[in-house]
Amino acid sequence: MVKLPEWRGKEVFRTYGVPLPKGRVVRSPEEAAAAVGPGGIPLPCVLKAQVLAGGRGKGGAVRFASTPTEALEAARAILGLEFKGEKVKELLVEEKLAISQELYVSLTLDRSLRLPVLMASARGGVEIESVEDHEIARVPVHPFAGLTSYEKRAAAKSLGLTGPKARSLDLLLDRLWEIFQKEDAELVEINPLAVVGEGLVALDAKVIIEDDASFRHPQYAEVRDDRTPLEEIAREKDIAFVQLDGNIGVIANGAGLTMATLDVLQQFGGRPGVFLDLGGTDDPKKVTEAFLLMARARPAAVFLNIFGGVTRCDTVATGLVEAMKEVPASERFPLVARIRGNNETEGIAILQKAGVTSLRDLRESVQAAVAAAAGRSAGGMGGPA
Ligand code: GDP
Ligand code: MN
């Protein structure tokens, strides 16, 4: 998935003529201060962290400033953030517009209709997932006919726009459709689309380019995708590792057991923060690497659920004990293990000797992991929301 950062999405918007606030990307507080004021970005201004995760507004990653000094301080605060696991390296500094309303519009693919769909809601500025279904208009678009005045009128009506504002919307939606088609996007979203005077301005930009079409768009080759930094490392090491938004790490073997383990954990009130699928490996080197990666995700506790079929439980246990020794003291976490199957008695003995809570019963072991995590922290692990 090629998900463009906001500033990059806005570059695309600019190319196609979607109205935008005046803005510039900066990488240091000094640069932010120098960018604003006479001759530059007009004050007051908005400073926005360029991270892929949403919810920046609520998360302190969007700030306002009225003077260069305030811009400096705001930039300093945001550049120091680690937002949902991603270090903030770039800011978008934009003029702060006087907005009278925040709307939502997007074009995406509806997989059940097998058609592009235009979505519009008068409840912009909040994440669309939190908006009630009946407050979102969904208008299917014929891929060959494109957006006709019919769909655009339907959108204007649901947004409550008339007169010049409806005409602005009409023009804007044409641009959006053009982007959607020519750039092979699977999502083009503006949230919020702000009403400024009688016009409309895109305050945010979310553009996702269809993976299978990326060969047609070498200009996006540089864009990072949706993986977190740890997921990126895992990919290079060929480890199946996915970050979620909870605080408990899950290590299991096989996709089926891993998914089932996440479900059971959830059922007992635990929130999975990352899962790691060891697959068929009991190669001690691989296990150690996987374990170190898990440690870096800072889980409040880790639940290990291994079934020894071909792999032997005692081999896995030995590998684990070795791996645990490699974890730096500052990154240690409580571990609850359940290993069943081939040579399980030996495996459990090895783990217990190393001080790892090792239980046979699924329910008991899951509850122990949830309790261990609750004792440690209430926060998340910094995965994507
Ligand atoms: P997100 O929360 O990560 O989606 O970040 P957004 O780009 O959507 O910005 C969050 C919120 O900041 C918006 O919903 C607006 O309320 C506010 N905001 C952003 N730019 C401006 C601006 O130019 N003027 C005003 N008044 N508010 C802005
Ligand atoms: Mn937004």
Tab-separated table of N, CA, C and O in Angstrom, residues 251-344:
chain	number	residue	atom	x	y	z
A	251	ILE	N	3.324	-14.222	21.117
A	251	ILE	CA	4.198	-15.026	20.265
A	251	ILE	C	3.543	-16.390	20.116
A	251	ILE	O	3.207	-17.033	21.120
A	252	ALA	N	3.323	-16.801	18.893
A	252	ALA	CA	2.730	-18.115	18.670
A	252	ALA	C	3.363	-18.719	17.428
A	252	ALA	O	4.208	-18.080	16.801
A	253	ASN	N	2.982	-19.947	17.109
A	253	ASN	CA	3.505	-20.504	15.858
A	253	ASN	C	2.380	-20.946	14.945
A	253	ASN	O	1.475	-21.649	15.342
A	254	GLY	N	2.437	-20.489	13.725
A	254	GLY	CA	1.397	-20.770	12.744
A	254	GLY	C	0.355	-19.668	12.750
A	254	GLY	O	-0.010	-19.143	13.811
A	255	ALA	N	-0.114	-19.300	11.569
A	255	ALA	CA	-1.068	-18.198	11.459
A	255	ALA	C	-2.365	-18.499	12.206
A	255	ALA	O	-2.926	-17.641	12.882
A	256	GLY	N	-2.826	-19.753	12.121
A	256	GLY	CA	-4.095	-20.107	12.749
A	256	GLY	C	-4.032	-19.964	14.259
A	256	GLY	O	-4.864	-19.293	14.866
A	257	LEU	N	-2.995	-20.570	14.858
A	257	LEU	CA	-2.859	-20.499	16.317
A	257	LEU	C	-2.632	-19.042	16.750
A	257	LEU	O	-3.146	-18.600	17.774
A	258	THR	N	-1.882	-18.297	15.956
A	258	THR	CA	-1.603	-16.905	16.311
A	258	THR	C	-2.902	-16.094	16.352
A	258	THR	O	-3.175	-15.385	17.322
A	259	MET	N	-3.718	-16.224	15.317
A	259	MET	CA	-4.987	-15.489	15.269
A	259	MET	C	-5.904	-15.917	16.415
A	259	MET	O	-6.528	-15.089	17.078
A	260	ALA	N	-5.984	-17.221	16.645
A	260	ALA	CA	-6.852	-17.726	17.710
A	260	ALA	C	-6.374	-17.202	19.068
A	260	ALA	O	-7.182	-16.847	19.931
A	261	THR	N	-5.063	-17.107	19.241
A	261	THR	CA	-4.508	-16.616	20.503
A	261	THR	C	-4.904	-15.151	20.725
A	261	THR	O	-5.262	-14.753	21.833
A	262	LEU	N	-4.849	-14.366	19.653
A	262	LEU	CA	-5.252	-12.961	19.769
A	262	LEU	C	-6.711	-12.872	20.200
A	262	LEU	O	-7.077	-12.069	21.067
A	263	ASP	N	-7.551	-13.706	19.607
A	263	ASP	CA	-8.976	-13.701	19.941
A	263	ASP	C	-9.201	-14.048	21.408
A	263	ASP	O	-9.973	-13.395	22.105
A	264	VAL	N	-8.526	-15.105	21.870
A	264	VAL	CA	-8.734	-15.550	23.248
A	264	VAL	C	-8.261	-14.466	24.225
A	264	VAL	O	-8.921	-14.162	25.215
A	265	LEU	N	-7.138	-13.860	23.894
A	265	LEU	CA	-6.595	-12.801	24.738
A	265	LEU	C	-7.610	-11.663	24.863
A	265	LEU	O	-7.882	-11.153	25.952
A	266	GLN	N	-8.161	-11.291	23.731
A	266	GLN	CA	-9.166	-10.227	23.684
A	266	GLN	C	-10.388	-10.610	24.521
A	266	GLN	O	-10.924	-9.805	25.276
A	267	GLN	N	-10.776	-11.882	24.399
A	267	GLN	CA	-11.951	-12.373	25.104
A	267	GLN	C	-11.772	-12.264	26.618
A	267	GLN	O	-12.720	-12.047	27.340
A	268	PHE	N	-10.540	-12.400	27.080
A	268	PHE	CA	-10.284	-12.310	28.516
A	268	PHE	C	-9.845	-10.910	28.929
A	268	PHE	O	-9.204	-10.722	29.959
A	269	GLY	N	-10.163	-9.936	28.120
A	269	GLY	CA	-9.936	-8.544	28.507
A	269	GLY	C	-8.541	-8.029	28.213
A	269	GLY	O	-8.197	-6.922	28.621
A	270	GLY	N	-7.730	-8.809	27.517
A	270	GLY	CA	-6.391	-8.339	27.161
A	270	GLY	C	-6.418	-7.580	25.850
A	270	GLY	O	-7.308	-7.788	25.030
A	271	ARG	N	-5.454	-6.670	25.672
A	271	ARG	CA	-5.382	-5.937	24.408
A	271	ARG	C	-4.050	-6.256	23.715
A	271	ARG	O	-2.997	-5.809	24.140
A	272	PRO	N	-4.115	-7.047	22.646
A	272	PRO	CA	-2.876	-7.389	21.945
A	272	PRO	C	-2.198	-6.143	21.370
A	272	PRO	O	-2.859	-5.291	20.784
A	273	GLY	N	-0.895	-6.030	21.582
A	273	GLY	CA	-0.164	-4.874	21.096
A	273	GLY	C	0.753	-5.205	19.938
A	273	GLY	O	1.175	-4.331	19.189
A	274	VAL	N	1.067	-6.476	19.815
A	274	VAL	CA	1.906	-6.913	18.696
A	274	VAL	C	1.789	-8.425	18.648
A	274	VAL	O	1.607	-9.073	19.671
A	275	PHE	N	1.806	-8.974	17.458
A	275	PHE	CA	1.896	-10.424	17.412
A	275	PHE	C	3.033	-10.856	16.500
A	275	PHE	O	3.391	-10.156	15.557
A	276	LEU	N	3.573	-11.977	16.869
A	276	LEU	CA	4.753	-12.481	16.200
A	276	LEU	C	4.511	-13.959	15.943
A	276	LEU	O	4.213	-14.712	16.859
A	277	ASP	N	4.593	-14.338	14.702
A	277	ASP	CA	4.345	-15.725	14.332
A	277	ASP	C	5.680	-16.398	14.036
A	277	ASP	O	6.338	-16.077	13.061
A	278	LEU	N	6.071	-17.315	14.928
A	278	LEU	CA	7.356	-18.002	14.727
A	278	LEU	C	7.287	-19.022	13.603
A	278	LEU	O	8.319	-19.537	13.171
A	279	GLY	N	6.068	-19.328	13.175
A	279	GLY	CA	5.927	-20.302	12.088
A	279	GLY	C	6.507	-21.633	12.488
A	279	GLY	O	6.409	-22.038	13.650
A	280	GLY	N	7.157	-22.290	11.586
A	280	GLY	CA	7.686	-23.618	11.892
A	280	GLY	C	9.096	-23.597	12.458
A	280	GLY	O	9.710	-24.622	12.613
A	281	THR	N	9.608	-22.411	12.772
A	281	THR	CA	11.019	-22.356	13.121
A	281	THR	C	11.281	-22.662	14.597
A	281	THR	O	10.494	-22.293	15.466
A	282	ASP	N	12.354	-23.372	14.874
A	282	ASP	CA	12.849	-23.420	16.249
A	282	ASP	C	14.342	-23.116	16.202
A	282	ASP	O	15.079	-23.367	17.128
A	283	ASP	N	14.767	-22.542	15.084
A	283	ASP	CA	16.142	-22.091	14.918
A	283	ASP	C	16.439	-21.033	15.982
A	283	ASP	O	15.823	-19.974	16.000
A	284	PRO	N	17.357	-21.360	16.913
A	284	PRO	CA	17.584	-20.475	18.057
A	284	PRO	C	17.944	-19.041	17.639
A	284	PRO	O	17.560	-18.087	18.299
A	285	LYS	N	18.630	-18.902	16.520
A	285	LYS	CA	19.028	-17.557	16.082
A	285	LYS	C	17.814	-16.720	15.704
A	285	LYS	O	17.687	-15.559	16.072
A	286	LYS	N	16.921	-17.360	14.989
A	286	LYS	CA	15.699	-16.683	14.552
A	286	LYS	C	14.821	-16.355	15.756
A	286	LYS	O	14.245	-15.262	15.846
A	287	VAL	N	14.732	-17.312	16.682
A	287	VAL	CA	13.918	-17.086	17.876
A	287	VAL	C	14.483	-15.902	18.664
A	287	VAL	O	13.734	-15.040	19.139
A	288	THR	N	15.791	-15.837	18.784
A	288	THR	CA	16.419	-14.736	19.514
A	288	THR	C	16.117	-13.395	18.841
A	288	THR	O	15.727	-12.432	19.498
A	289	GLU	N	16.265	-13.361	17.534
A	289	GLU	CA	15.985	-12.118	16.807
A	289	GLU	C	14.546	-11.676	17.007
A	289	GLU	O	14.262	-10.504	17.235
A	290	ALA	N	13.643	-12.641	16.941
A	290	ALA	CA	12.223	-12.345	17.107
A	290	ALA	C	11.963	-11.797	18.511
A	290	ALA	O	11.232	-10.824	18.706
A	291	PHE	N	12.611	-12.415	19.473
A	291	PHE	CA	12.436	-12.024	20.863
A	291	PHE	C	12.949	-10.607	21.120
A	291	PHE	O	12.322	-9.816	21.815
A	292	LEU	N	14.080	-10.295	20.537
A	292	LEU	CA	14.660	-8.956	20.711
A	292	LEU	C	13.760	-7.894	20.086
A	292	LEU	O	13.586	-6.798	20.626
A	293	LEU	N	13.163	-8.246	18.977
A	293	LEU	CA	12.257	-7.328	18.302
A	293	LEU	C	11.026	-7.078	19.167
A	293	LEU	O	10.555	-5.950	19.319
A	294	MET	N	10.530	-8.164	19.738
A	294	MET	CA	9.380	-8.053	20.628
A	294	MET	C	9.723	-7.123	21.792
A	294	MET	O	8.927	-6.254	22.164
A	295	ALA	N	10.910	-7.281	22.343
A	295	ALA	CA	11.323	-6.458	23.480
A	295	ALA	C	11.323	-4.978	23.115
A	295	ALA	O	10.922	-4.126	23.898
A	296	ARG	N	11.750	-4.688	21.881
A	296	ARG	CA	11.834	-3.287	21.463
A	296	ARG	C	10.464	-2.643	21.324
A	296	ARG	O	10.346	-1.415	21.350
A	297	ALA	N	9.426	-3.470	21.169
A	297	ALA	CA	8.062	-2.930	21.092
A	297	ALA	C	7.530	-2.586	22.480
A	297	ALA	O	6.424	-2.078	22.610
A	298	ARG	N	8.312	-2.846	23.520
A	298	ARG	CA	7.971	-2.522	24.900
A	298	ARG	C	6.611	-3.047	25.359
A	298	ARG	O	5.768	-2.274	25.812
A	299	PRO	N	6.390	-4.346	25.265
A	299	PRO	CA	5.116	-4.889	25.748
A	299	PRO	C	5.033	-4.838	27.271
A	299	PRO	O	6.063	-4.923	27.948
A	300	ALA	N	3.809	-4.692	27.807
A	300	ALA	CA	3.623	-4.734	29.258
A	300	ALA	C	3.778	-6.175	29.743
A	300	ALA	O	4.160	-6.424	30.883
A	301	ALA	N	3.474	-7.122	28.862
A	301	ALA	CA	3.678	-8.542	29.139
A	301	ALA	C	3.630	-9.271	27.811
A	301	ALA	O	3.115	-8.737	26.833
A	302	VAL	N	4.203	-10.472	27.811
A	302	VAL	CA	4.152	-11.264	26.577
A	302	VAL	C	3.523	-12.618	26.884
A	302	VAL	O	3.820	-13.252	27.893
A	303	PHE	N	2.611	-13.011	26.016
A	303	PHE	CA	2.001	-14.320	26.116
A	303	PHE	C	2.513	-15.175	24.965
A	303	PHE	O	2.377	-14.802	23.805
A	304	LEU	N	3.115	-16.279	25.352
A	304	LEU	CA	3.694	-17.160	24.352
A	304	LEU	C	2.846	-18.418	24.261
A	304	LEU	O	2.619	-19.088	25.265
A	305	ASN	N	2.333	-18.701	23.103
A	305	ASN	CA	1.471	-19.869	22.925
A	305	ASN	C	2.008	-20.710	21.770
A	305	ASN	O	1.821	-20.386	20.619
A	306	ILE	N	2.718	-21.778	22.155
A	306	ILE	CA	3.400	-22.583	21.143
A	306	ILE	C	2.854	-24.006	21.143
A	306	ILE	O	2.675	-24.609	22.202
A	307	PHE	N	2.582	-24.495	19.960
A	307	PHE	CA	2.232	-25.898	19.840
A	307	PHE	C	3.388	-26.643	19.187
A	307	PHE	O	3.792	-26.310	18.071
A	308	GLY	N	3.921	-27.596	19.905
A	308	GLY	CA	5.045	-28.365	19.375
A	308	GLY	C	4.546	-29.567	18.601
A	308	GLY	O	4.178	-30.579	19.181
A	309	GLY	N	4.479	-29.438	17.307
A	309	GLY	CA	4.085	-30.556	16.470
A	309	GLY	C	5.334	-31.177	15.902
A	309	GLY	O	5.849	-32.174	16.396
A	310	VAL	N	5.857	-30.557	14.882
A	310	VAL	CA	7.137	-30.997	14.323
A	310	VAL	C	8.267	-30.458	15.205
A	310	VAL	O	9.189	-31.165	15.576
A	311	THR	N	8.129	-29.145	15.551
A	311	THR	CA	9.132	-28.562	16.448
A	311	THR	C	8.942	-29.154	17.841
A	311	THR	O	7.826	-29.388	18.278
A	312	ARG	N	10.037	-29.370	18.527
A	312	ARG	CA	9.955	-29.959	19.864
A	312	ARG	C	9.906	-28.867	20.920
A	312	ARG	O	10.665	-27.895	20.861
A	313	CYS	N	9.050	-29.052	21.905
A	313	CYS	CA	8.868	-28.037	22.949
A	313	CYS	C	10.168	-27.743	23.698
A	313	CYS	O	10.431	-26.597	24.080
A	314	ASP	N	10.980	-28.769	23.936
A	314	ASP	CA	12.209	-28.517	24.695
A	314	ASP	C	13.208	-27.693	23.884
A	314	ASP	O	13.912	-26.833	24.427
A	315	THR	N	13.230	-27.914	22.556
A	315	THR	CA	14.114	-27.104	21.705
A	315	THR	C	13.660	-25.646	21.736
A	315	THR	O	14.476	-24.727	21.879
A	316	VAL	N	12.345	-25.455	21.596
A	316	VAL	CA	11.793	-24.091	21.626
A	316	VAL	C	12.107	-23.444	22.970
A	316	VAL	O	12.571	-22.298	23.029
A	317	ALA	N	11.893	-24.182	24.056
A	317	ALA	CA	12.120	-23.628	25.399
A	317	ALA	C	13.582	-23.233	25.581
A	317	ALA	O	13.891	-22.160	26.101
A	318	THR	N	14.491	-24.086	25.127
A	318	THR	CA	15.916	-23.767	25.246
A	318	THR	C	16.242	-22.497	24.466
A	318	THR	O	16.927	-21.601	24.964
A	319	GLY	N	15.710	-22.417	23.254
A	319	GLY	CA	15.907	-21.226	22.422
A	319	GLY	C	15.398	-19.976	23.119
A	319	GLY	O	16.051	-18.932	23.120
A	320	LEU	N	14.226	-20.102	23.740
A	320	LEU	CA	13.622	-18.956	24.422
A	320	LEU	C	14.463	-18.482	25.590
A	320	LEU	O	14.679	-17.287	25.785
A	321	VAL	N	14.930	-19.432	26.368
A	321	VAL	CA	15.733	-19.068	27.541
A	321	VAL	C	17.007	-18.357	27.100
A	321	VAL	O	17.409	-17.341	27.681
A	322	GLU	N	17.612	-18.857	26.026
A	322	GLU	CA	18.805	-18.207	25.484
A	322	GLU	C	18.461	-16.789	25.003
A	322	GLU	O	19.183	-15.830	25.270
A	323	ALA	N	17.337	-16.693	24.297
A	323	ALA	CA	16.915	-15.401	23.739
A	323	ALA	C	16.666	-14.381	24.850
A	323	ALA	O	17.050	-13.214	24.745
A	324	MET	N	16.063	-14.855	25.939
A	324	MET	CA	15.736	-13.938	27.043
A	324	MET	C	16.990	-13.307	27.631
A	324	MET	O	16.969	-12.159	28.070
A	325	LYS	N	18.070	-14.086	27.617
A	325	LYS	CA	19.324	-13.565	28.185
A	325	LYS	C	19.861	-12.398	27.362
A	325	LYS	O	20.607	-11.561	27.851
A	326	GLU	N	19.494	-12.370	26.087
A	326	GLU	CA	19.993	-11.326	25.185
A	326	GLU	C	19.243	-10.001	25.337
A	326	GLU	O	19.695	-8.961	24.869
A	327	VAL	N	18.053	-10.063	25.939
A	327	VAL	CA	17.237	-8.847	26.053
A	327	VAL	C	17.857	-7.911	27.086
A	327	VAL	O	18.104	-8.316	28.218
A	328	PRO	N	18.138	-6.657	26.703
A	328	PRO	CA	18.720	-5.709	27.670
A	328	PRO	C	17.807	-5.534	28.882
A	328	PRO	O	16.574	-5.607	28.742
A	329	ALA	N	18.405	-5.320	30.037
A	329	ALA	CA	17.642	-5.231	31.288
A	329	ALA	C	16.501	-4.228	31.196
A	329	ALA	O	15.400	-4.458	31.708
A	330	SER	N	16.743	-3.110	30.506
A	330	SER	CA	15.724	-2.058	30.444
A	330	SER	C	14.534	-2.455	29.585
A	330	SER	O	13.502	-1.805	29.611
A	331	GLU	N	14.680	-3.527	28.828
A	331	GLU	CA	13.587	-3.926	27.935
A	331	GLU	C	12.945	-5.248	28.351
A	331	GLU	O	12.159	-5.823	27.609
A	332	ARG	N	13.282	-5.739	29.552
A	332	ARG	CA	12.702	-7.016	30.012
A	332	ARG	C	11.197	-6.868	30.207
A	332	ARG	O	10.707	-5.801	30.551
A	333	PHE	N	10.498	-7.976	30.006
A	333	PHE	CA	9.043	-7.960	30.195
A	333	PHE	C	8.605	-9.245	30.870
A	333	PHE	O	9.295	-10.267	30.758
A	334	PRO	N	7.469	-9.221	31.582
A	334	PRO	CA	6.952	-10.462	32.153
A	334	PRO	C	6.500	-11.394	31.023
A	334	PRO	O	5.914	-10.937	30.057
A	335	LEU	N	6.814	-12.669	31.182
A	335	LEU	CA	6.484	-13.629	30.139
A	335	LEU	C	5.636	-14.754	30.726
A	335	LEU	O	5.972	-15.306	31.761
A	336	VAL	N	4.520	-15.023	30.078
A	336	VAL	CA	3.705	-16.166	30.456
A	336	VAL	C	3.699	-17.116	29.271
A	336	VAL	O	3.424	-16.703	28.142
A	337	ALA	N	4.058	-18.365	29.527
A	337	ALA	CA	4.181	-19.299	28.421
A	337	ALA	C	3.205	-20.453	28.544
A	337	ALA	O	2.879	-20.915	29.633
A	338	ARG	N	2.733	-20.868	27.393
A	338	ARG	CA	1.970	-22.110	27.322
A	338	ARG	C	2.559	-22.876	26.153
A	338	ARG	O	2.392	-22.459	24.999
A	339	ILE	N	3.327	-23.917	26.460
A	339	ILE	CA	3.801	-24.725	25.339
A	339	ILE	C	3.314	-26.150	25.510
A	339	ILE	O	3.447	-26.767	26.560
A	340	ARG	N	2.687	-26.611	24.452
A	340	ARG	CA	2.072	-27.933	24.480
A	340	ARG	C	2.590	-28.743	23.300
A	340	ARG	O	2.963	-28.174	22.285
A	341	GLY	N	2.536	-30.042	23.459
A	341	GLY	CA	2.874	-30.914	22.336
A	341	GLY	C	4.098	-31.773	22.607
A	341	GLY	O	4.375	-32.134	23.759
A	342	ASN	N	4.808	-32.018	21.550
A	342	ASN	CA	5.978	-32.877	21.555
A	342	ASN	C	6.999	-32.485	22.636
A	342	ASN	O	7.518	-31.379	22.609
A	343	ASN	N	7.271	-33.374	23.589
A	343	ASN	CA	8.232	-33.121	24.675
A	343	ASN	C	7.855	-31.943	25.568
A	343	ASN	O	8.714	-31.185	26.015
A	344	GLU	N	6.551	-31.769	25.828
A	344	GLU	CA	6.125	-30.580	26.579
A	344	GLU	C	6.608	-30.584	28.021
A	344	GLU	O	6.936	-29.531	28.568
